[in-house]
Short mmCIF file of C-alpha atoms and ligand atoms in Angstrom, two decimals:
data_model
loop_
_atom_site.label_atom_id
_atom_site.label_comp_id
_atom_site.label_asym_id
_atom_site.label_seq_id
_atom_site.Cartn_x
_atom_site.Cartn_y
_atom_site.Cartn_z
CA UNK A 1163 -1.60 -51.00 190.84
CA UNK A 1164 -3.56 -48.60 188.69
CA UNK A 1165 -2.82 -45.20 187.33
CA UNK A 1166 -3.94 -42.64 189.72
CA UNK A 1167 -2.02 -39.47 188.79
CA UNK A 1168 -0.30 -38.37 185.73
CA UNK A 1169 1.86 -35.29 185.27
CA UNK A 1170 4.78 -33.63 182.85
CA UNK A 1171 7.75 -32.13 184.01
CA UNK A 1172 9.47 -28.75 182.93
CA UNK A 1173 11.49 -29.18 179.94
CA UNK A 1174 9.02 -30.54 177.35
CA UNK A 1175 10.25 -29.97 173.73
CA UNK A 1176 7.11 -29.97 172.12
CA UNK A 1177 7.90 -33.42 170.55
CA UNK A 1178 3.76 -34.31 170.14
CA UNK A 1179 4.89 -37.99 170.66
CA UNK A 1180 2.98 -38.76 173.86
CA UNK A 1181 -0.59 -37.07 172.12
CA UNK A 1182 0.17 -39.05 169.19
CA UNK A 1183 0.69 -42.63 171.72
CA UNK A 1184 -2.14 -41.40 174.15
CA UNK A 1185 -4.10 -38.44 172.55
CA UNK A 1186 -7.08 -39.17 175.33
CA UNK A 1187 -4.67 -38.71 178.00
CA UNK A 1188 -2.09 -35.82 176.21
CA UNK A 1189 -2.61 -32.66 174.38
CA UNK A 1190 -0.27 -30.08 173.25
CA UNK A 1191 -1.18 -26.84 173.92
CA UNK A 1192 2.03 -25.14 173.59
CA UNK A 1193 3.73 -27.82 175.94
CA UNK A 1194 2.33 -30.93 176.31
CA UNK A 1195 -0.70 -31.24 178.81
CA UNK A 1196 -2.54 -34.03 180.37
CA UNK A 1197 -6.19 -33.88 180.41
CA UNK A 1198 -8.08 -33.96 184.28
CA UNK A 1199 -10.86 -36.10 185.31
CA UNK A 1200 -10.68 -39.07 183.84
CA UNK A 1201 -10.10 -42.75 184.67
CA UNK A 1202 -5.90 -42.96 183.86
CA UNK A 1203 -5.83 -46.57 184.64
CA UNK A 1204 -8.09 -47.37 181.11
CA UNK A 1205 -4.81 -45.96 179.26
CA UNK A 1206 -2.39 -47.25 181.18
CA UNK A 1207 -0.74 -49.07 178.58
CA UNK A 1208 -0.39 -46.32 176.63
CA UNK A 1209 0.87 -43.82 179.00
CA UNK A 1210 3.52 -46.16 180.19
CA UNK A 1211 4.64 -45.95 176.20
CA UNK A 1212 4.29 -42.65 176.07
CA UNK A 1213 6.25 -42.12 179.56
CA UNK A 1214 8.97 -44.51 178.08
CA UNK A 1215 8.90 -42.86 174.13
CA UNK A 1216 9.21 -39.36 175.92
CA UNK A 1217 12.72 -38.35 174.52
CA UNK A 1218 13.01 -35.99 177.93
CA UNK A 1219 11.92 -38.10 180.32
CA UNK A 1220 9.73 -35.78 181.82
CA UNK A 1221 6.13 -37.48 181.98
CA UNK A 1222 5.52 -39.33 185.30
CA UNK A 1223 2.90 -41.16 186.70
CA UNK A 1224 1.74 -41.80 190.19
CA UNK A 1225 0.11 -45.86 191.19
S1 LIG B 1712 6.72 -36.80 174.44
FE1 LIG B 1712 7.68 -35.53 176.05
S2 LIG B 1712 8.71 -33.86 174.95
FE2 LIG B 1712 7.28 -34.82 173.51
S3 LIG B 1712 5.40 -33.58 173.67
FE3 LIG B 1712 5.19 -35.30 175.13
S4 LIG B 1712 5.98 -34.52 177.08
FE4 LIG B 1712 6.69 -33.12 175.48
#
């Protein structure tokens, strides 16, 4: 199933790991931010590594 949704939780630390894994899907603007509009499933690789390297467990993504 592809990568329809992608979102971060409260609690993010500020870590820059996911932007570094992902930076066309994460930013850090303050907190960590996900950009809108645009085709998740051509990263989904990457956010699954970013979702997994997260050290708070707080991205999540919807299939
Ligand atoms: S990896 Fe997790 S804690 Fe680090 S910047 Fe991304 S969302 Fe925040």
């Amino acid at each position: 199933m592809a990568i329809i949704k992608v979102w971060i939780e409260e609690g993010c630390t500020s870590c820059g790991l996911c932007t570094e894994i992902c930076p066309e899907v994460f930013y850090l603007d303050g907190e960590a931010k996900v950009v809108e509009d645009i085709d998740y499933s051509m990263y989904e690789t990457q956010i699954k590594e970013a979702a997994d390297s997260c050290p708070v467990e707080i991205i999540k993504f919807g299939e």
